Coordinates of C-alpha atoms in Angstrom, one line a residue:
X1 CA 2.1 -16.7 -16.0
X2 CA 1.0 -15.2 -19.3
X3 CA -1.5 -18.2 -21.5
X4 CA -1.3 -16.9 -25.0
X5 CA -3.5 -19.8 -26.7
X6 CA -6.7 -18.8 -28.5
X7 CA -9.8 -20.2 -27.6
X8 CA -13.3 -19.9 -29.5
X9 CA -15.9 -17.7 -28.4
X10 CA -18.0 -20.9 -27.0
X11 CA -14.9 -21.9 -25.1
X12 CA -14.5 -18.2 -23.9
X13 CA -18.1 -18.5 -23.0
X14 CA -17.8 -21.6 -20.8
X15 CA -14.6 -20.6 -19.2
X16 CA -16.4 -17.1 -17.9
X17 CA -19.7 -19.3 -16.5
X18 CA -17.8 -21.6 -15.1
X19 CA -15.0 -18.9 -13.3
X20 CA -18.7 -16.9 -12.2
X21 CA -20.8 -20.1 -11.0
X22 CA -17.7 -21.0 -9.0
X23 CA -16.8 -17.8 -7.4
X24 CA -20.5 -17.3 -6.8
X25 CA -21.0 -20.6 -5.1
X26 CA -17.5 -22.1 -4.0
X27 CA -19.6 -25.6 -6.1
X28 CA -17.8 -27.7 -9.0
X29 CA -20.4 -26.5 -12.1
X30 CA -21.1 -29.4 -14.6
X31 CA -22.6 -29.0 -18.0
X32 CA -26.2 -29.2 -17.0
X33 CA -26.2 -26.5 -14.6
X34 CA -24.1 -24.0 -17.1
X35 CA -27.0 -24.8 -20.2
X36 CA -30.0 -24.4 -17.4
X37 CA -28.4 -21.4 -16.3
X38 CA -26.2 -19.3 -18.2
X39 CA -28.0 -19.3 -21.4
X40 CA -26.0 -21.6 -23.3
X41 CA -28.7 -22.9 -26.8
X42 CA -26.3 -25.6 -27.0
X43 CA -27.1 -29.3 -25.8
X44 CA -25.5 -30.6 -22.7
X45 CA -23.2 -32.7 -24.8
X46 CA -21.6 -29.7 -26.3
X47 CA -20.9 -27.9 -23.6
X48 CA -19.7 -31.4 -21.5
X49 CA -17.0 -31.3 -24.7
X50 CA -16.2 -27.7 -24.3
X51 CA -15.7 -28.3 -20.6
X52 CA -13.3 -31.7 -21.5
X53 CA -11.0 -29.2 -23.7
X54 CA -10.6 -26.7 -21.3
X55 CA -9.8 -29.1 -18.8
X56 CA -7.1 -30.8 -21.0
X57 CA -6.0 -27.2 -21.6
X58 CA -5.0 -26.7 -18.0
X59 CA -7.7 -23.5 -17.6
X60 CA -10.3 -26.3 -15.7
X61 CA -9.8 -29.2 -13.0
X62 CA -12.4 -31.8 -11.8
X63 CA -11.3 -32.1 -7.9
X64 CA -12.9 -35.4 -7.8
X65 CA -13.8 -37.9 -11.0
X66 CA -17.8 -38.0 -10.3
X67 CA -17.7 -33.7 -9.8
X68 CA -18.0 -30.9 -12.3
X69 CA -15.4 -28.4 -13.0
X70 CA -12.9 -25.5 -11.1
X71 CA -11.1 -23.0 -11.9
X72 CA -7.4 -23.7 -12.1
X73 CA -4.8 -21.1 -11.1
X74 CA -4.3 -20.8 -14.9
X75 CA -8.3 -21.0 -15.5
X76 CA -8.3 -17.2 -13.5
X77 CA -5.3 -16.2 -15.0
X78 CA -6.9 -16.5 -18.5
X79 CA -10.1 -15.0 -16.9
X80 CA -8.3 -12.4 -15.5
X81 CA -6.1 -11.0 -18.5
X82 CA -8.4 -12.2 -21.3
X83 CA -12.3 -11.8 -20.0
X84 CA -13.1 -10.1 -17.0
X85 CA -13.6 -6.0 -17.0
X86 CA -13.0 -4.4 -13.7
X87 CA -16.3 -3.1 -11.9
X88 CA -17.1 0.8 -12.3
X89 CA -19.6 1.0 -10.3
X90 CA -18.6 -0.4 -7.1
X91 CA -15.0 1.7 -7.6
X92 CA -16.8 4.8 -7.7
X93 CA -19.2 3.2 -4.6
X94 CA -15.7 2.5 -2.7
X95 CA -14.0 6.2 -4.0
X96 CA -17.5 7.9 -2.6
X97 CA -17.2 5.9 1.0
X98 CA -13.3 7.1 1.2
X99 CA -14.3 10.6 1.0
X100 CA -17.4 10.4 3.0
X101 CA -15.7 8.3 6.0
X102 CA -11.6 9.1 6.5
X103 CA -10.4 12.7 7.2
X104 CA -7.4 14.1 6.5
X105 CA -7.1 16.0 9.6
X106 CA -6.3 13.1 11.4
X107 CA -3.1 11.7 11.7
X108 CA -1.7 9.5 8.7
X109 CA -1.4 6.4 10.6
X110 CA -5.0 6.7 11.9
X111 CA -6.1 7.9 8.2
X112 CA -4.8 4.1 6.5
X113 CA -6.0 2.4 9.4
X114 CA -9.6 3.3 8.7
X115 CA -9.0 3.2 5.4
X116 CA -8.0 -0.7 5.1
X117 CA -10.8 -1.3 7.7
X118 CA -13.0 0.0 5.3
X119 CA -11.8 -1.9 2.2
X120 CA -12.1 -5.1 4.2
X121 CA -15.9 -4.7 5.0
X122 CA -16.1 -3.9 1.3
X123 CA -14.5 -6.5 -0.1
X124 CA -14.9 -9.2 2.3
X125 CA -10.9 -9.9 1.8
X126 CA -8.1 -9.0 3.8
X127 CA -6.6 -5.6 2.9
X128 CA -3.1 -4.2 2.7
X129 CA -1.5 -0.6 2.7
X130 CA 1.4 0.3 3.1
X131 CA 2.6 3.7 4.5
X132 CA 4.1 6.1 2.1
X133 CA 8.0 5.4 1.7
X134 CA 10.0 7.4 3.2
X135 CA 12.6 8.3 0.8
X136 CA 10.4 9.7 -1.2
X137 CA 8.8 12.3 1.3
X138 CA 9.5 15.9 0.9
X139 CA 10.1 18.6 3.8
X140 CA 6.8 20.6 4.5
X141 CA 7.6 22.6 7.7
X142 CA 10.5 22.4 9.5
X143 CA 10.2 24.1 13.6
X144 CA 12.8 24.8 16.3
X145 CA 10.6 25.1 19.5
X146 CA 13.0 26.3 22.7
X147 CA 12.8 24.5 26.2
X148 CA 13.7 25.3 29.4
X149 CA 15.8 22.3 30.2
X150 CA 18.5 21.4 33.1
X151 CA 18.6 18.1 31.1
X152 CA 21.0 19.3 28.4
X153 CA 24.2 16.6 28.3
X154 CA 26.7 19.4 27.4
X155 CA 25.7 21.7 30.4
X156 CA 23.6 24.5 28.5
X157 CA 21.0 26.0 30.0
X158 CA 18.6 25.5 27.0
X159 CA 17.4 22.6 24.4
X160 CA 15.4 22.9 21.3
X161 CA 13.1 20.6 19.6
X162 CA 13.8 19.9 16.2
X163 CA 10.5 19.1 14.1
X164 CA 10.4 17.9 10.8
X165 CA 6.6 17.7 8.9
X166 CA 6.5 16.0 5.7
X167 CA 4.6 16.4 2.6
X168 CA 2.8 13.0 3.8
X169 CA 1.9 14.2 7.4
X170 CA 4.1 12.1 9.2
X171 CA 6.2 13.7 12.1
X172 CA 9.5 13.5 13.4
X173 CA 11.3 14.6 15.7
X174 CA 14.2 14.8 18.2
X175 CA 15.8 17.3 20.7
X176 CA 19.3 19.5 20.1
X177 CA 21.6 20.1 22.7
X178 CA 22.0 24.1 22.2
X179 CA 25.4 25.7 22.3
X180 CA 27.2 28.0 24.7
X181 CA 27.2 31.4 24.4
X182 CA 29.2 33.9 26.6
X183 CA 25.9 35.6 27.3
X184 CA 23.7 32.9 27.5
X185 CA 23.2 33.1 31.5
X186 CA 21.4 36.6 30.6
X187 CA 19.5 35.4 27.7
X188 CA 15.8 34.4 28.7
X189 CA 13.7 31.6 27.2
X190 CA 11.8 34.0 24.9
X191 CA 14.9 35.3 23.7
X192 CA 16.2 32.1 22.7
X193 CA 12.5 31.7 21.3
X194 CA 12.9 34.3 19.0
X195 CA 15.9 33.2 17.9
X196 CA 15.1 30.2 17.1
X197 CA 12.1 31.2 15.5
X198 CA 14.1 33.3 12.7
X199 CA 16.4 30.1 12.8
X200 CA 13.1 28.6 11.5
X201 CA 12.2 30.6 8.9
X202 CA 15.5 30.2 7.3
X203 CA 15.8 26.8 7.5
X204 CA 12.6 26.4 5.8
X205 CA 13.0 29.0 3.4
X206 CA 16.0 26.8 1.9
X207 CA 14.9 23.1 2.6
X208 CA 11.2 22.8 2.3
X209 CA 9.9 21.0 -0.8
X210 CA 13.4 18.8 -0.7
X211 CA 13.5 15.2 -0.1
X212 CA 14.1 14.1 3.2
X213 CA 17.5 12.3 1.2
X214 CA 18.5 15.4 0.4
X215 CA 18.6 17.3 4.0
X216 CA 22.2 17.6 4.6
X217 CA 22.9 19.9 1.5
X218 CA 22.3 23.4 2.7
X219 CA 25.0 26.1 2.7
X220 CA 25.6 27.0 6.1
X221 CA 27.3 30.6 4.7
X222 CA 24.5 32.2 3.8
X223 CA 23.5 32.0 7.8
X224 CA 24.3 35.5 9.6
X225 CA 26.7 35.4 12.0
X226 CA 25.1 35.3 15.3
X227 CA 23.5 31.7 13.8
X228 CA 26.9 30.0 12.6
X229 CA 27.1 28.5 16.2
X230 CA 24.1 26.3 15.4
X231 CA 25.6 24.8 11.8
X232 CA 27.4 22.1 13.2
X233 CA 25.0 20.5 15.7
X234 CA 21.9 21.0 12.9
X235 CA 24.1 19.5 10.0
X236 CA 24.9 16.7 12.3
X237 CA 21.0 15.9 12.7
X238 CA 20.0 16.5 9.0
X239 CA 22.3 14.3 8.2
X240 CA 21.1 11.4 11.1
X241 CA 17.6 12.1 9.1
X242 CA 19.5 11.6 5.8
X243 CA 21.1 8.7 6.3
X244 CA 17.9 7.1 7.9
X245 CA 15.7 7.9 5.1
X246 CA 18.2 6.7 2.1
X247 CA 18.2 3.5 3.9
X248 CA 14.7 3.1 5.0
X249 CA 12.0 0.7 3.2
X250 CA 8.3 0.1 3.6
X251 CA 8.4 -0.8 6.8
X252 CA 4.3 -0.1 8.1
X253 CA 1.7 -2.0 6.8
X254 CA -1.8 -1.5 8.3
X255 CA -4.0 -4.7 7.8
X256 CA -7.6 -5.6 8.4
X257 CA -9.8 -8.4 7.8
X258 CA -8.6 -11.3 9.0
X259 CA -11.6 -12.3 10.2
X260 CA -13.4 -11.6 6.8
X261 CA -11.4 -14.1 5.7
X262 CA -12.1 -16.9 7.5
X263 CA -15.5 -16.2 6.8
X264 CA -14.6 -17.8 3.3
X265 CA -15.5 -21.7 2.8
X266 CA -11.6 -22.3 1.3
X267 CA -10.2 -21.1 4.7
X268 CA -13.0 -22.5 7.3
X269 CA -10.5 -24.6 9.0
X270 CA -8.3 -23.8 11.4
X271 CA -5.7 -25.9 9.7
X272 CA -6.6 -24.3 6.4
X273 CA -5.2 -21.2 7.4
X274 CA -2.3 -21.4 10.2
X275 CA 0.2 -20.9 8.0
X276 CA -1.1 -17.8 6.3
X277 CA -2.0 -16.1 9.8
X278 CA 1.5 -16.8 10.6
X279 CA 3.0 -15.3 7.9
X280 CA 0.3 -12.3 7.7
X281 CA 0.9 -12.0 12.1
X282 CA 4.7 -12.4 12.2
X283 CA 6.3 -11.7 9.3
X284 CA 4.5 -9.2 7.4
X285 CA 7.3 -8.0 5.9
X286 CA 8.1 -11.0 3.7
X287 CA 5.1 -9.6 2.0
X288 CA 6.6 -6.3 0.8
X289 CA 8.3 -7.9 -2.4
X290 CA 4.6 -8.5 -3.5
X291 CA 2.7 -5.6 -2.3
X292 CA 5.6 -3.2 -3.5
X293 CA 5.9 -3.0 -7.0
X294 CA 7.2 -0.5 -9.3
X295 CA 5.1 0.2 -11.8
X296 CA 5.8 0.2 -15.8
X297 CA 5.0 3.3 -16.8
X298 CA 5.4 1.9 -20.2
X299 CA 2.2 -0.1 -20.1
X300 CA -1.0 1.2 -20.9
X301 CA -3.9 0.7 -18.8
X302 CA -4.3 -0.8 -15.7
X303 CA -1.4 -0.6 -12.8
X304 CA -2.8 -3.3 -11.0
X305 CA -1.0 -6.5 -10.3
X306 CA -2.8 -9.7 -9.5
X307 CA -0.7 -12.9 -8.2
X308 CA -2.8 -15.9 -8.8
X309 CA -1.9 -19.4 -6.1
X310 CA 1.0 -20.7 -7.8
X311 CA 2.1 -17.4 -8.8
X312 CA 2.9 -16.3 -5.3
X313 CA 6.5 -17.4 -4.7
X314 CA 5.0 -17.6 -0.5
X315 CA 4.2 -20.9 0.1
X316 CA 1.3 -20.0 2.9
X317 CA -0.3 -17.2 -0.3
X318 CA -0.4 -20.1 -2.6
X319 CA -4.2 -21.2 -2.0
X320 CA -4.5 -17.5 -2.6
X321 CA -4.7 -14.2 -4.7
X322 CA -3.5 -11.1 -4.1
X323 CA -4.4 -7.7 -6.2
X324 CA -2.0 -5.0 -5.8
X325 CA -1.5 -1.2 -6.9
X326 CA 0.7 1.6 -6.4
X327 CA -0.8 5.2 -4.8
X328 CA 1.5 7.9 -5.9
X329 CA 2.4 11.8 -5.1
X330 CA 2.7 13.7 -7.7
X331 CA 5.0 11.1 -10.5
X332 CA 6.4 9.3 -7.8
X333 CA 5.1 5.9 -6.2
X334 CA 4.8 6.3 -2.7
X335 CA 3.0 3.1 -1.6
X336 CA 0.6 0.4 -2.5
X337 CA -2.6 -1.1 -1.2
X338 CA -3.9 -4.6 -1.9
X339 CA -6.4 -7.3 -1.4
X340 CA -5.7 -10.6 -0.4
X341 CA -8.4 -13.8 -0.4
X342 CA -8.5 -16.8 -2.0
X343 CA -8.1 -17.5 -5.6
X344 CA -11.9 -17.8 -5.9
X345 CA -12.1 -14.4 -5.6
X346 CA -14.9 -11.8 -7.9
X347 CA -11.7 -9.9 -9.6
X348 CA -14.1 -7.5 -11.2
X349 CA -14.7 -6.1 -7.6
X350 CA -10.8 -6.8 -6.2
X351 CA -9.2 -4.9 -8.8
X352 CA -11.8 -1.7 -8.8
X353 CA -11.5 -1.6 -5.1
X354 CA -7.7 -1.7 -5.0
X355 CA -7.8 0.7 -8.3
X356 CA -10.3 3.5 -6.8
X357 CA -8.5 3.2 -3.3
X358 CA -5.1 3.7 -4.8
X359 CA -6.5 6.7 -6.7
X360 CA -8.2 8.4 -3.9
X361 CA -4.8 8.3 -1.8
X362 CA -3.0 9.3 -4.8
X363 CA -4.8 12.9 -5.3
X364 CA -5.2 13.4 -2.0
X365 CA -1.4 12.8 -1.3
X366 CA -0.7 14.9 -4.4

């Protein structure tokens, strides 16, 4: 939803008090209160009139005939692309706090967890983030640990591990039945260690840095003889990884602030907000299509994306707004992170939250 008509600087001015009074107090704002308190040197009839045109022009609403002015859906819209600057200072308050509280020594999962916790108690709005895609993870370390195992299902004497480390942190990993040798009942488990360890090396020599799509293309020629036995069962896994990642979509999203929500007037109810705990609770998914976006490169400025009420195509997200943005490694978009609260929401702080948040994970992933 894109409003394109021009409205005077007076209107401009009214339309901003009346989005701030409203945010500020969750109250209808009438003339009197906008001249007493925003400065306005005009009389109360004037800025009644200004508030009459921008009700007419969709941007304002009276929810009941005796009460003073709202916001409409297209009222924030206009706010949001026309009037409003994002706040600096509280995204470089929320960029400090992310560097002071998470550590990247923990694991990734724990590391987004904190961090939405954290963005919810700043913003006082439920936030989003989603855990870096998977087809766009590269190979960091690859490891072939030995085990002593009678538990192998072709009768070996020995397994291995098979762990795979991305350039995100997460960890995968699965066992490999290892084959037969003639002389395997005199080999010991350090030999097979060693082995496996040179193994290693070369595997990671030729596959780190790929994408985890890319796995199954390694030429098994360049492997000296005495490894050749291990091509088949390792290209067989690479490729389970492969095919897994090509098909894989955002499928973790860590959430918090549920309860900050409530907290909101709008959403007081229990009624209010069933649907929308539903929907957050039991099918978070459906909310991908919004969170995820692919960003235009094209455009200058700001990657955020804001859905204002009506805008959401989710019925339960319609009494609501929900700011998103990509986080990206290196060129590529990895993720996103958002806020979601009602539509009466202080934009200037949303978007600098969601914007400093999606930078701090972007250099740090990068």
């Amino acid at each position: 939803m894109h409003l394109e008509f021009k409205l005077s600087d007076r209107h401009k001015r009214v339309l901003q008090a009346t989005v701030n009074h409203y945010v500020a107090t969750a109250e209808p704002v009438g003339s009197k209160v906008l001249v007493e308190e925003y400065n306005f040197s005009v009389s109360t009839a004037t800025i009644r009139s200004c508030l009459s045109y921008l009700d007419k022009s969709g941007l304002l609403y009276q929810p009941h005939t005796s009460a003073g002015r709202v916001p409409s859906d297209s009222g924030y819209r206009w706010y949001v692309d026309h009037l409003m600057t994002p706040n600096v200072k509280t995204g470089k308050q929320v960029e400090s706090l992310l560097q002071e509280k998470l550590n990247w020594q923990w694991s990734l999962e724990a590391l987004f967890k904190s961090a939405a916790q954290i963005l919810s108690s700043l913003s006082g709005y439920i936030t989003l983030i989603t855990m870096p895609q998977a087809q766009n993870a590269r190979l960091h370390h690859l490891q072939l640990v030995a085990v002593d195992s009678d538990r192998a299902s072709d009768g070996s004497h020995y397994r291995a591990m098979l762990i795979l480390v991305t350039d995100t942190y997460q960890t995968h990993s699965t066992f490999i039945d290892l084959p037969k040798t003639e002389e395997e009942g005199s080999q010991t488990l350090e030999q097979v260690a060693r082995e496996l360890q040179v193994l290693s090396n070369f595997l990671n020599h030729n596959l780190k840095g790929r994408l985890l799509t890319e796995l199954e293309h390694l030429d098994w020629t360049e492997l000296d003889s005495e490894f050749e036995r291990y091509g088949e069962q390792l290209t067989q896994v690479l490729n389970q990884f492969q095919q897994h990642h090509a098909t894989s979509v955002y499928t973790d999203i860590w959430m918090s602030g549920v309860a900050e929500l409530l907290r909101q007037p709008e959403f007081s109810q229990l009624h209010q907000v069933q649907a929308l705990i539903h929907l957050l609770e039991e099918e978070p998914t459906q909310l991908l299509p919004l969170i995820v976006q692919v960003p235009d490169r094209e455009k200058k400025g700001s990657r955020v994306q804001v859905w204002i009420g009506s805008e959401n195509p989710l019925e339960p997200m319609q009494s609501c707004a929900l700011v998103t943005s990509s986080y990206f490694r290196g060129s590529l978009p990895v993720g996103s992170v958002g806020v979601l609260g009602p539509t009466r929401m202080m934009y200037e702080n949303a978007i600098a939250v969601v914007e400093a948040t999606a930078g701090y994970l972007s250099d740090a992933l990068s």
